[in-house]
Amino acid sequence: MTGAVDKRDCSLTLVLTVCSAAIGGTFQYGYNLAIVNAPTAYIQKFINETCVDRWGTALDSNQVVLIWTFIVSAFSLGGLLGSLLAGPMAIRFGRRQALLLNNCFILASAVLALGSRSARSFEMIMLARLLVGVNAGVSSNVQPMYFGESAPKALRGAVAFSSAVFNAMGIVLGQVTGLTEILGSEGVWPYLLASNAIPGLLQLLTLPWFPESPRYLLIDRGDKEACSRALVRLRGCDVSSSEMDEILEEQKAAGEARAKSPWELLSDRSLRRQLCIVMVASSSMMLCGNDAIYFYASYIFQAADIPTDKIQYATIGTGACELSSAIISNLLIERVGRRPLLVGGYALMACWAVVFTVSLCLQNHVSGMPYLSMACVFAYILSFGMGPAGVTGILPAELFTQMARPAAYTIAGSMMWLNLFLMGMVFPFIVNSLGQFCFIPFCGVCAASSIFVALVLPETKGKTVAEIAAEFEKPNIKDLDESEDSLHLSKTLAKVAV
């Protein structure tokens, strides 16, 4: 297969496709997580003032915090809804078109955020955060699917892992944008909440110029010519015939079958092992305590005698840590593999959770403990970014075939957002009941996740979808052989008895 495209240009096309998809995708997820922290006090004050204007009475602090909790939780609930929409949108509209349509939610949320103060309505902020969550839920599932289906086998992990890099980049930029010198002051907080419209507009202007997923075009749409054109743009002048043969083989295996629904996937015994791995990995990512460590960051920085007005700058270091580790892991994933990064990341987090617990216990008794706690904060985030943050999103793309992949991402995303919501509701009670020992449960989650992944997840680096599927079929074949042997033995014993 030939074309008039230079290989360097094609490599550039793949890079630009990734940037365009991610800037309105997982970048938005990280950005919207970060920007809501800076205006917390201002929005709580706005909630109270709004209630005074409406009903002539002020709320007590617990009531204000309760409303604020609903605003924050709306993001997780929206993410769950977005995860349920992601699969059907990816199947009906395609991966690229689903990402483009997803920007409707973010633009609507920006309008609501901008108008909330003028309308004296904190409910508009709540709805805006719900829509932001829907956007994040769709993009965090469709984007890795798009990347995994568009990248060559040798770069599949690195391209898919870039979702985590852009997520961390969004966190850092959101923390910077939320500085008081930029958009983090009281007078401009609606503009801070609405600033997420800019990445959405960038994606709307750029992504239509790049190709759709080649696998989607051939396997779902049956358009071989469009698939060939997409491969030429993404790969180079001479597209490997083996890659096209692999996609054709997967299309042949799919036959006339349609894409599975989540319920059909849950009922499919042959895919139960893969589904169990993905569900556990997605849940562990939210239950491992990484978000909790961000909660403790400000407290630790205060204990280390960092001036209150400087803590916002120190907090940026936490986001920079996750970004740095994500970039390093992105460079290593095709050398080291998925399994070692995931196992090692969780194992290190378990170790740092123990050290962090010890430092919290000795915080007021031994000098220098606040600085050890600071080191633990950064080390915990580095360990999370090294593996779990990026590898988890790759798993559904590599463990499932084209017909099962959208449903797998829907289930994985639902588990992720449900557990994020659960963690947001439960974590304050964990802190109140366990105090300085609150990271012991997270240590258990990380240790169990590391052992589970080490035992059940085969390495998928450099393997085709068919080869990975064959790897999972081995235990099934072994079980079938054992059952046949048992049946044969039973028949023999019956004959002897007769």
Tab-separated table of C-alpha atoms in Angstrom:
chain	number	residue	atom	x	y	z
A	1	MET	CA	0.000	0.000	0.000
A	2	THR	CA	1.480	3.298	-1.042
A	3	GLY	CA	0.702	6.958	-0.617
A	4	ALA	CA	2.208	10.396	-1.033
A	5	VAL	CA	2.726	10.970	2.632
A	6	ASP	CA	6.147	11.216	4.215
A	7	LYS	CA	6.735	8.950	7.217
A	8	ARG	CA	7.726	11.845	9.421
A	9	ASP	CA	4.520	13.646	8.475
A	10	CYS	CA	2.538	10.527	9.354
A	11	SER	CA	4.241	10.295	12.725
A	12	LEU	CA	3.379	13.956	13.226
A	13	THR	CA	-0.239	13.187	12.276
A	14	LEU	CA	-0.423	10.541	14.998
A	15	VAL	CA	1.095	12.929	17.574
A	16	LEU	CA	-1.282	15.739	16.612
A	17	THR	CA	-4.254	13.354	16.684
A	18	VAL	CA	-3.322	12.370	20.232
A	19	CYS	CA	-2.911	16.017	21.304
A	20	SER	CA	-6.181	17.109	19.727
A	21	ALA	CA	-8.188	14.233	21.229
A	22	ALA	CA	-6.604	14.591	24.674
A	23	ILE	CA	-6.862	18.390	24.995
A	24	GLY	CA	-10.644	18.059	25.095
A	25	GLY	CA	-10.511	14.653	26.806
A	26	THR	CA	-8.512	13.544	29.830
A	27	PHE	CA	-6.865	16.974	29.977
A	28	GLN	CA	-10.341	18.327	30.790
A	29	TYR	CA	-10.783	15.704	33.509
A	30	GLY	CA	-7.608	16.770	35.317
A	31	TYR	CA	-8.240	20.471	34.724
A	32	ASN	CA	-11.774	20.349	36.139
A	33	LEU	CA	-10.621	18.364	39.159
A	34	ALA	CA	-8.073	21.089	39.989
A	35	ILE	CA	-9.920	24.347	39.298
A	36	VAL	CA	-12.729	23.685	41.771
A	37	ASN	CA	-10.364	23.786	44.778
A	38	ALA	CA	-9.262	27.437	44.544
A	39	PRO	CA	-12.722	29.121	44.728
A	40	THR	CA	-14.099	26.844	47.494
A	41	ALA	CA	-14.334	29.599	50.130
A	42	TYR	CA	-15.739	32.130	47.639
A	43	ILE	CA	-18.451	29.774	46.379
A	44	GLN	CA	-19.432	28.840	49.935
A	45	LYS	CA	-19.737	32.552	50.719
A	46	PHE	CA	-21.844	32.989	47.551
A	47	ILE	CA	-24.134	30.124	48.673
A	48	ASN	CA	-24.733	31.819	52.005
A	49	GLU	CA	-25.322	35.256	50.444
A	50	THR	CA	-27.790	33.742	47.961
A	51	CYS	CA	-29.812	32.158	50.762
A	52	VAL	CA	-29.870	35.454	52.656
A	53	ASP	CA	-31.176	37.243	49.524
A	54	ARG	CA	-33.856	34.596	48.935
A	55	TRP	CA	-35.110	33.828	52.413
A	56	GLY	CA	-33.640	36.567	54.592
A	57	THR	CA	-31.707	34.162	56.784
A	58	ALA	CA	-28.140	32.885	56.749
A	59	LEU	CA	-27.211	29.210	56.752
A	60	ASP	CA	-25.066	27.700	59.455
A	61	SER	CA	-21.663	26.314	58.490
A	62	ASN	CA	-22.859	22.690	58.327
A	63	GLN	CA	-25.639	23.589	55.895
A	64	VAL	CA	-23.220	25.478	53.651
A	65	VAL	CA	-20.800	22.540	53.682
A	66	LEU	CA	-23.667	20.163	52.846
A	67	ILE	CA	-24.624	22.201	49.756
A	68	TRP	CA	-20.956	22.423	48.787
A	69	THR	CA	-20.701	18.630	49.132
A	70	PHE	CA	-23.600	18.241	46.689
A	71	ILE	CA	-21.811	20.551	44.227
A	72	VAL	CA	-18.596	18.534	44.484
A	73	SER	CA	-20.424	15.168	44.332
A	74	ALA	CA	-22.304	16.259	41.193
A	75	PHE	CA	-19.016	15.831	39.297
A	76	SER	CA	-18.815	12.135	40.247
A	77	LEU	CA	-22.481	11.498	39.477
A	78	GLY	CA	-22.060	13.196	36.106
A	79	GLY	CA	-18.996	11.031	35.467
A	80	LEU	CA	-21.053	7.894	36.129
A	81	LEU	CA	-23.726	9.085	33.696
A	82	GLY	CA	-21.023	9.921	31.125
A	83	SER	CA	-19.512	6.440	31.490
A	84	LEU	CA	-22.912	4.896	30.722
A	85	LEU	CA	-23.226	7.138	27.649
A	86	ALA	CA	-19.661	6.526	26.421
A	87	GLY	CA	-20.185	3.039	24.991
A	88	PRO	CA	-23.390	3.793	23.022
A	89	MET	CA	-21.904	7.082	21.732
A	90	ALA	CA	-18.682	5.374	20.600
A	91	ILE	CA	-20.674	2.678	18.773
A	92	ARG	CA	-23.264	4.951	17.142
A	93	PHE	CA	-21.128	7.962	16.210
A	94	GLY	CA	-17.586	6.583	16.173
A	95	ARG	CA	-14.717	7.353	18.518
A	96	ARG	CA	-13.726	10.719	17.042
A	97	GLN	CA	-17.282	11.996	16.561
A	98	ALA	CA	-18.206	10.966	20.127
A	99	LEU	CA	-15.352	13.110	21.463
A	100	LEU	CA	-16.501	16.059	19.344
A	101	LEU	CA	-20.131	15.758	20.466
A	102	ASN	CA	-18.961	15.475	24.058
A	103	ASN	CA	-17.935	19.148	23.993
A	104	CYS	CA	-21.626	20.144	24.068
A	105	PHE	CA	-21.654	19.262	27.783
A	106	ILE	CA	-18.584	21.348	28.591
A	107	LEU	CA	-19.789	24.409	26.651
A	108	ALA	CA	-23.200	24.248	28.354
A	109	SER	CA	-21.479	23.999	31.755
A	110	ALA	CA	-19.357	27.075	30.965
A	111	VAL	CA	-22.477	29.113	30.163
A	112	LEU	CA	-24.102	28.024	33.426
A	113	ALA	CA	-20.976	28.824	35.471
A	114	LEU	CA	-20.655	32.284	33.912
A	115	GLY	CA	-24.281	33.136	34.578
A	116	SER	CA	-24.556	31.687	38.088
A	117	ARG	CA	-23.453	34.784	40.007
A	118	SER	CA	-25.612	37.183	37.974
A	119	ALA	CA	-28.613	34.882	38.366
A	120	ARG	CA	-27.864	34.454	42.108
A	121	SER	CA	-28.187	30.683	41.695
A	122	PHE	CA	-25.823	28.151	43.241
A	123	GLU	CA	-28.009	25.462	41.620
A	124	MET	CA	-26.537	26.537	38.266
A	125	ILE	CA	-23.067	25.755	39.623
A	126	MET	CA	-24.308	22.326	40.714
A	127	LEU	CA	-25.735	21.631	37.250
A	128	ALA	CA	-22.551	22.942	35.629
A	129	ARG	CA	-20.453	20.489	37.664
A	130	LEU	CA	-22.820	17.668	36.722
A	131	LEU	CA	-22.326	18.449	33.010
A	132	VAL	CA	-18.550	18.715	33.504
A	133	GLY	CA	-18.682	15.241	35.051
A	134	VAL	CA	-20.649	13.868	32.082
A	135	ASN	CA	-17.970	15.271	29.773
A	136	ALA	CA	-15.218	13.666	31.871
A	137	GLY	CA	-17.050	10.331	32.004
A	138	VAL	CA	-17.427	10.149	28.218
A	139	SER	CA	-13.900	11.309	27.379
A	140	SER	CA	-12.099	9.151	29.964
A	141	ASN	CA	-13.628	6.075	28.291
A	142	VAL	CA	-13.773	6.997	24.604
A	143	GLN	CA	-10.329	8.605	24.392
A	144	PRO	CA	-8.267	5.545	25.477
A	145	MET	CA	-10.444	3.430	23.161
A	146	TYR	CA	-9.676	5.794	20.261
A	147	PHE	CA	-5.947	5.785	21.057
A	148	GLY	CA	-5.718	2.013	21.495
A	149	GLU	CA	-7.427	1.400	18.145
A	150	SER	CA	-5.441	4.039	16.229
A	151	ALA	CA	-1.890	3.370	17.438
A	152	PRO	CA	0.473	0.788	15.914
A	153	LYS	CA	1.082	-2.325	18.002
A	154	ALA	CA	4.615	-1.231	18.949
A	155	LEU	CA	3.373	2.137	20.284
A	156	ARG	CA	-0.076	1.132	21.532
A	157	GLY	CA	0.861	1.310	25.208
A	158	ALA	CA	2.734	4.607	24.932
A	159	VAL	CA	-0.053	6.276	22.940
A	160	ALA	CA	-2.771	5.016	25.295
A	161	PHE	CA	-0.674	5.996	28.351
A	162	SER	CA	-0.593	9.576	27.044
A	163	SER	CA	-4.140	9.869	28.443
A	164	ALA	CA	-2.571	9.880	31.916
A	165	VAL	CA	0.048	12.432	30.824
A	166	PHE	CA	-2.630	14.855	29.635
A	167	ASN	CA	-4.689	14.204	32.768
A	168	ALA	CA	-1.719	15.221	34.939
A	169	MET	CA	-1.047	18.175	32.639
A	170	GLY	CA	-4.637	19.299	33.188
A	171	ILE	CA	-4.189	19.083	36.966
A	172	VAL	CA	-1.053	21.244	36.853
A	173	LEU	CA	-2.582	23.861	34.551
A	174	GLY	CA	-5.756	23.905	36.666
A	175	GLN	CA	-3.674	24.527	39.800
A	176	VAL	CA	-1.769	27.327	38.046
A	177	THR	CA	-4.949	28.924	36.666
A	178	GLY	CA	-6.433	28.812	40.166
A	179	LEU	CA	-3.646	30.950	41.660
A	180	THR	CA	-4.921	34.177	43.197
A	181	GLU	CA	-2.818	36.186	40.735
A	182	ILE	CA	-4.643	34.617	37.759
A	183	LEU	CA	-8.276	33.466	38.164
A	184	GLY	CA	-8.299	32.326	41.797
A	185	SER	CA	-9.472	35.588	43.357
A	186	GLU	CA	-13.004	36.305	44.591
A	187	GLY	CA	-14.005	38.628	41.769
A	188	VAL	CA	-13.357	36.218	38.895
A	189	TRP	CA	-14.218	32.716	40.149
A	190	PRO	CA	-17.078	32.282	37.571
A	191	TYR	CA	-14.498	32.816	34.805
A	192	LEU	CA	-12.270	30.185	36.422
A	193	LEU	CA	-15.085	27.624	36.366
A	194	ALA	CA	-15.937	28.570	32.760
A	195	SER	CA	-12.326	28.479	31.522
A	196	ASN	CA	-12.759	24.787	30.630
A	197	ALA	CA	-14.560	25.953	27.481
A	198	ILE	CA	-11.198	26.906	25.926
A	199	PRO	CA	-9.816	23.327	25.622
A	200	GLY	CA	-13.237	22.235	24.326
A	201	LEU	CA	-13.187	24.864	21.590
A	202	LEU	CA	-9.617	23.876	20.661
A	203	GLN	CA	-10.716	20.294	20.165
A	204	LEU	CA	-13.730	21.326	18.067
A	205	LEU	CA	-11.412	23.326	15.792
A	206	THR	CA	-8.697	20.675	15.392
A	207	LEU	CA	-9.998	17.100	15.801
A	208	PRO	CA	-12.178	17.071	12.620
A	209	TRP	CA	-8.950	17.299	10.591
A	210	PHE	CA	-7.667	13.949	11.890
A	211	PRO	CA	-8.735	10.389	10.997
A	212	GLU	CA	-11.236	8.141	12.726
A	213	SER	CA	-10.091	4.906	14.389
A	214	PRO	CA	-9.059	2.489	11.575
A	215	ARG	CA	-10.447	-0.510	13.478
A	216	TYR	CA	-13.808	1.202	13.937
A	217	LEU	CA	-13.974	2.066	10.229
A	218	LEU	CA	-13.313	-1.509	9.088
A	219	ILE	CA	-14.804	-3.737	11.798
A	220	ASP	CA	-17.843	-1.643	12.801
A	221	ARG	CA	-18.539	0.193	9.546
A	222	GLY	CA	-17.115	-2.313	7.048
A	223	ASP	CA	-15.380	0.492	5.131
A	224	LYS	CA	-12.041	-0.971	4.031
A	225	GLU	CA	-11.083	2.035	1.887
A	226	ALA	CA	-11.620	4.512	4.722
A	227	CYS	CA	-9.620	2.223	7.012
A	228	SER	CA	-6.762	2.147	4.490
A	229	ARG	CA	-6.740	5.926	4.168
A	230	ALA	CA	-6.721	6.342	7.954
A	231	LEU	CA	-3.812	3.883	8.297
A	232	VAL	CA	-1.827	5.705	5.586
A	233	ARG	CA	-2.219	8.995	7.435
A	234	LEU	CA	-1.377	7.524	10.826
A	235	ARG	CA	1.449	5.144	9.822
A	236	GLY	CA	3.297	6.149	6.657
A	237	CYS	CA	3.530	5.540	2.924
A	238	ASP	CA	4.060	1.791	3.251
A	239	VAL	CA	1.514	0.446	5.688
A	240	SER	CA	2.413	-3.018	6.959
A	241	SER	CA	0.205	-5.640	5.322
A	242	SER	CA	0.330	-7.634	8.563
A	243	GLU	CA	-1.500	-4.849	10.405
A	244	MET	CA	-4.291	-4.769	7.837
A	245	ASP	CA	-4.423	-8.569	7.919
A	246	GLU	CA	-4.752	-8.459	11.698
A	247	ILE	CA	-7.709	-6.048	11.496
A	248	LEU	CA	-9.298	-8.153	8.723
A	249	GLU	CA	-8.829	-11.263	10.867
A	250	GLU	CA	-10.584	-9.563	13.775
A	251	GLN	CA	-13.376	-8.456	11.431
A	252	LYS	CA	-13.739	-12.053	10.197
A	253	ALA	CA	-13.854	-13.343	13.775
A	254	ALA	CA	-16.543	-10.798	14.634
A	255	GLY	CA	-18.589	-11.871	11.623
A	256	GLU	CA	-22.101	-10.443	11.635
A	257	ALA	CA	-22.069	-9.933	15.400
A	258	ARG	CA	-23.010	-6.536	16.751
A	259	ALA	CA	-21.293	-4.723	19.585
A	260	LYS	CA	-22.059	-6.231	22.993
A	261	SER	CA	-24.095	-4.384	25.584
A	262	PRO	CA	-22.706	-4.146	29.143
A	263	TRP	CA	-25.242	-6.722	30.317
A	264	GLU	CA	-24.246	-9.152	27.525
A	265	LEU	CA	-20.606	-8.706	28.469
A	266	LEU	CA	-21.372	-9.381	32.131
A	267	SER	CA	-23.177	-12.574	31.081
A	268	ASP	CA	-20.356	-13.831	28.819
A	269	ARG	CA	-18.447	-16.507	30.758
A	270	SER	CA	-15.587	-16.590	28.236
A	271	LEU	CA	-14.700	-12.956	29.044
A	272	ARG	CA	-15.277	-13.104	32.794
A	273	ARG	CA	-11.582	-13.205	33.713
A	274	GLN	CA	-10.757	-10.139	31.610
A	275	LEU	CA	-13.786	-8.294	32.977
A	276	CYS	CA	-12.822	-9.138	36.557
A	277	ILE	CA	-9.318	-7.726	35.984
A	278	VAL	CA	-10.668	-4.503	34.489
A	279	MET	CA	-13.273	-4.007	37.228
A	280	VAL	CA	-10.760	-4.579	40.034
A	281	ALA	CA	-8.157	-2.301	38.392
A	282	SER	CA	-10.693	0.500	37.834
A	283	SER	CA	-11.971	0.259	41.410
A	284	SER	CA	-8.457	0.131	42.880
A	285	MET	CA	-7.491	3.283	41.004
A	286	MET	CA	-10.146	5.243	42.930
A	287	LEU	CA	-9.810	3.410	46.266
A	288	CYS	CA	-5.999	3.545	46.498
A	289	GLY	CA	-5.942	6.893	48.326
A	290	ASN	CA	-4.308	9.093	45.700
A	291	ASP	CA	-7.114	11.668	45.899
A	292	ALA	CA	-6.920	11.469	49.706
A	293	ILE	CA	-3.228	12.353	49.634
A	294	TYR	CA	-4.136	15.608	47.866
A	295	PHE	CA	-6.500	16.325	50.762
A	296	TYR	CA	-3.651	15.900	53.238
A	297	ALA	CA	-1.185	17.967	51.204
A	298	SER	CA	-2.274	21.373	52.591
A	299	TYR	CA	-2.281	20.071	56.159
A	300	ILE	CA	1.224	18.617	55.740
A	301	PHE	CA	2.543	21.823	54.165
A	302	GLN	CA	1.163	23.846	57.100
A	303	ALA	CA	2.809	21.470	59.587
A	304	ALA	CA	6.097	21.952	57.739
A	305	ASP	CA	5.838	25.704	58.466
A	306	ILE	CA	5.245	26.713	54.857
A	307	PRO	CA	3.495	30.146	54.962
A	308	THR	CA	-0.228	29.931	54.313
A	309	ASP	CA	-0.056	32.252	51.300
A	310	LYS	CA	2.655	30.047	49.766
A	311	ILE	CA	0.854	26.723	50.151
A	312	GLN	CA	-0.942	27.201	46.838
A	313	TYR	CA	2.451	27.207	45.109
A	314	ALA	CA	3.637	24.115	47.003
A	315	THR	CA	0.421	22.330	45.997
A	316	ILE	CA	1.354	22.800	42.337
A	317	GLY	CA	4.330	20.551	43.111
A	318	THR	CA	1.943	17.634	43.737
A	319	GLY	CA	0.475	17.969	40.258
A	320	ALA	CA	3.954	18.388	38.785
A	321	CYS	CA	4.980	15.121	40.483
A	322	GLU	CA	2.160	13.185	38.830
A	323	LEU	CA	2.951	14.795	35.467
A	324	SER	CA	6.667	13.943	35.737
A	325	SER	CA	6.041	10.304	36.653
A	326	ALA	CA	3.427	9.957	33.883
A	327	ILE	CA	5.883	11.263	31.276
A	328	ILE	CA	8.635	8.920	32.501
A	329	SER	CA	6.278	5.920	32.506
A	330	ASN	CA	5.059	6.862	29.035
A	331	LEU	CA	8.658	6.502	27.839
A	332	LEU	CA	9.153	3.220	29.714
A	333	ILE	CA	5.897	1.354	29.101
A	334	GLU	CA	6.949	-0.252	25.816
A	335	ARG	CA	10.261	-1.324	27.382
A	336	VAL	CA	9.106	-2.444	30.828
A	337	GLY	CA	5.555	-3.575	30.051
A	338	ARG	CA	2.143	-2.972	31.591
A	339	ARG	CA	2.181	-5.595	34.338
A	340	PRO	CA	5.434	-4.507	36.079
A	341	LEU	CA	4.352	-0.848	36.116
A	342	LEU	CA	0.966	-1.701	37.609
A	343	VAL	CA	2.307	-4.182	40.172
A	344	GLY	CA	5.255	-1.965	41.095
A	345	GLY	CA	3.157	1.192	41.360
A	346	TYR	CA	0.697	-0.330	43.816
A	347	ALA	CA	3.465	-2.057	45.809
A	348	LEU	CA	5.330	1.236	46.245
A	349	MET	CA	2.126	3.023	47.247
A	350	ALA	CA	1.508	0.378	49.931
A	351	CYS	CA	5.028	0.933	51.297
A	352	TRP	CA	4.672	4.722	51.291
A	353	ALA	CA	1.283	4.444	53.041
A	354	VAL	CA	3.024	2.649	55.930
A	355	VAL	CA	5.770	5.290	56.114
A	356	PHE	CA	3.181	8.073	55.898
A	357	THR	CA	1.188	6.555	58.774
A	358	VAL	CA	4.325	6.374	60.936
A	359	SER	CA	5.199	9.997	60.131
A	360	LEU	CA	1.658	11.171	60.996
A	361	CYS	CA	1.813	9.338	64.333
A	362	LEU	CA	5.158	10.971	65.196
A	363	GLN	CA	4.274	14.368	63.708
A	364	ASN	CA	4.012	16.142	67.076
A	365	HIS	CA	6.692	14.151	68.890
A	366	VAL	CA	9.738	13.986	66.604
A	367	SER	CA	11.285	16.963	64.859
A	368	GLY	CA	11.586	16.634	61.117
A	369	MET	CA	8.518	14.389	60.734
A	370	PRO	CA	6.566	17.035	58.755
A	371	TYR	CA	9.315	16.944	56.143
A	372	LEU	CA	9.138	13.129	55.985
A	373	SER	CA	5.380	13.508	55.537
A	374	MET	CA	5.982	15.943	52.675
A	375	ALA	CA	8.324	13.424	51.059
A	376	CYS	CA	5.633	10.743	51.430
A	377	VAL	CA	3.049	12.967	49.743
A	378	PHE	CA	5.254	13.399	46.693
A	379	ALA	CA	6.434	9.769	46.666
A	380	TYR	CA	2.857	8.458	46.871
A	381	ILE	CA	1.783	10.615	43.935
A	382	LEU	CA	4.891	9.648	41.949
A	383	SER	CA	4.165	5.944	42.508
A	384	PHE	CA	0.535	6.396	41.421
A	385	GLY	CA	1.559	8.250	38.257
A	386	MET	CA	4.175	5.601	37.477
A	387	GLY	CA	1.646	2.854	36.799
A	388	PRO	CA	-1.977	2.835	38.023
A	389	ALA	CA	-2.788	6.303	36.632
A	390	GLY	CA	-2.054	5.324	33.039
A	391	VAL	CA	-2.012	1.538	32.698
A	392	THR	CA	-5.548	1.131	34.089
A	393	GLY	CA	-7.049	2.998	31.125
A	394	ILE	CA	-5.153	0.826	28.630
A	395	LEU	CA	-6.453	-2.522	29.902
A	396	PRO	CA	-9.961	-2.552	28.299
A	397	ALA	CA	-8.440	-1.610	24.913
A	398	GLU	CA	-5.999	-4.526	25.034
A	399	LEU	CA	-7.984	-7.239	26.826
A	400	PHE	CA	-11.169	-7.024	24.729
A	401	THR	CA	-11.971	-7.340	21.043
A	402	GLN	CA	-13.742	-4.657	19.003
A	403	MET	CA	-17.259	-5.947	19.715
A	404	ALA	CA	-16.730	-6.075	23.486
A	405	ARG	CA	-14.475	-3.030	23.958
A	406	PRO	CA	-17.151	-0.257	24.267
A	407	ALA	CA	-19.091	-2.279	26.853
A	408	ALA	CA	-15.863	-3.015	28.733
A	409	TYR	CA	-15.061	0.689	28.926
A	410	THR	CA	-18.620	1.439	30.066
A	411	ILE	CA	-18.338	-1.060	32.927
A	412	ALA	CA	-14.795	0.031	33.833
A	413	GLY	CA	-15.777	3.704	33.808
A	414	SER	CA	-18.872	3.030	35.913
A	415	MET	CA	-16.768	1.235	38.515
A	416	MET	CA	-14.285	4.097	38.541
A	417	TRP	CA	-16.878	6.835	39.048
A	418	LEU	CA	-18.943	4.855	41.570
A	419	ASN	CA	-15.859	4.295	43.699
A	420	LEU	CA	-14.793	7.933	43.314
A	421	PHE	CA	-18.210	8.998	44.622
A	422	LEU	CA	-17.977	6.434	47.422
A	423	MET	CA	-14.515	7.667	48.400
A	424	GLY	CA	-15.683	11.290	48.450
A	425	MET	CA	-18.555	10.399	50.795
A	426	VAL	CA	-16.682	7.959	53.053
A	427	PHE	CA	-13.231	9.538	53.383
A	428	PRO	CA	-14.234	12.244	55.945
A	429	PHE	CA	-15.632	9.498	58.198
A	430	ILE	CA	-12.443	7.429	57.772
A	431	VAL	CA	-10.400	10.442	58.884
A	432	ASN	CA	-12.661	11.118	61.871
A	433	SER	CA	-12.685	7.510	63.060
A	434	LEU	CA	-9.082	6.456	62.332
A	435	GLY	CA	-7.213	9.768	62.620
A	436	GLN	CA	-3.529	9.344	61.792
A	437	PHE	CA	-4.181	5.672	60.898
A	438	CYS	CA	-6.556	6.613	58.055
A	439	PHE	CA	-4.105	5.430	55.391
A	440	ILE	CA	-4.038	1.830	56.671
A	441	PRO	CA	-7.132	0.896	54.557
A	442	PHE	CA	-5.445	2.415	51.491
A	443	CYS	CA	-2.319	0.404	52.231
A	444	GLY	CA	-4.460	-2.741	52.232
A	445	VAL	CA	-6.112	-1.804	48.921
A	446	CYS	CA	-2.737	-1.137	47.266
A	447	ALA	CA	-1.137	-4.344	48.578
A	448	ALA	CA	-4.130	-6.464	47.531
A	449	SER	CA	-4.220	-4.823	44.086
A	450	SER	CA	-0.520	-5.456	43.530
A	451	ILE	CA	-0.859	-9.151	44.433
A	452	PHE	CA	-4.044	-9.571	42.367
A	453	VAL	CA	-2.521	-8.027	39.235
A	454	ALA	CA	0.679	-10.061	39.634
A	455	LEU	CA	-1.329	-13.300	39.806
A	456	VAL	CA	-3.959	-12.830	37.101
A	457	LEU	CA	-2.804	-10.257	34.510
A	458	PRO	CA	-0.622	-11.568	31.654
A	459	GLU	CA	1.803	-9.175	29.977
A	460	THR	CA	0.226	-7.633	26.852
A	461	LYS	CA	3.199	-5.620	25.567
A	462	GLY	CA	3.748	-6.064	21.823
A	463	LYS	CA	0.917	-8.593	21.390
A	464	THR	CA	-2.006	-8.441	18.994
A	465	VAL	CA	-5.589	-8.585	20.231
A	466	ALA	CA	-5.801	-12.187	18.964
A	467	GLU	CA	-2.634	-13.194	20.843
A	468	ILE	CA	-3.915	-11.601	24.063
A	469	ALA	CA	-7.264	-13.388	23.666
A	470	ALA	CA	-5.408	-16.691	23.180
A	471	GLU	CA	-3.477	-16.023	26.394
A	472	PHE	CA	-6.748	-15.822	28.321
A	473	GLU	CA	-8.152	-18.931	26.638
A	474	LYS	CA	-5.356	-21.148	28.013
A	475	PRO	CA	-6.940	-21.584	31.467
A	476	ASN	CA	-10.289	-22.332	29.799
A	477	ILE	CA	-8.694	-24.966	27.571
A	478	LYS	CA	-6.894	-26.451	30.569
A	479	ASP	CA	-10.160	-26.616	32.550
A	480	LEU	CA	-11.893	-28.229	29.550
A	481	ASP	CA	-9.134	-30.857	29.220
A	482	GLU	CA	-9.329	-31.609	32.940
A	483	SER	CA	-13.106	-32.011	32.780
A	484	GLU	CA	-12.776	-34.344	29.766
A	485	ASP	CA	-10.141	-36.391	31.608
A	486	SER	CA	-12.427	-36.624	34.634
A	487	LEU	CA	-15.336	-37.733	32.440
A	488	HIS	CA	-13.175	-40.363	30.750
A	489	LEU	CA	-11.993	-41.652	34.152
A	490	SER	CA	-15.592	-41.846	35.398
A	491	LYS	CA	-16.659	-43.883	32.372
A	492	THR	CA	-13.683	-46.243	32.834
A	493	LEU	CA	-14.506	-46.783	36.515
A	494	ALA	CA	-18.151	-47.414	35.610
A	495	LYS	CA	-17.130	-50.115	33.096
A	496	VAL	CA	-14.839	-51.764	35.671
A	497	ALA	CA	-17.657	-51.744	38.199
A	498	VAL	CA	-19.990	-53.438	35.707
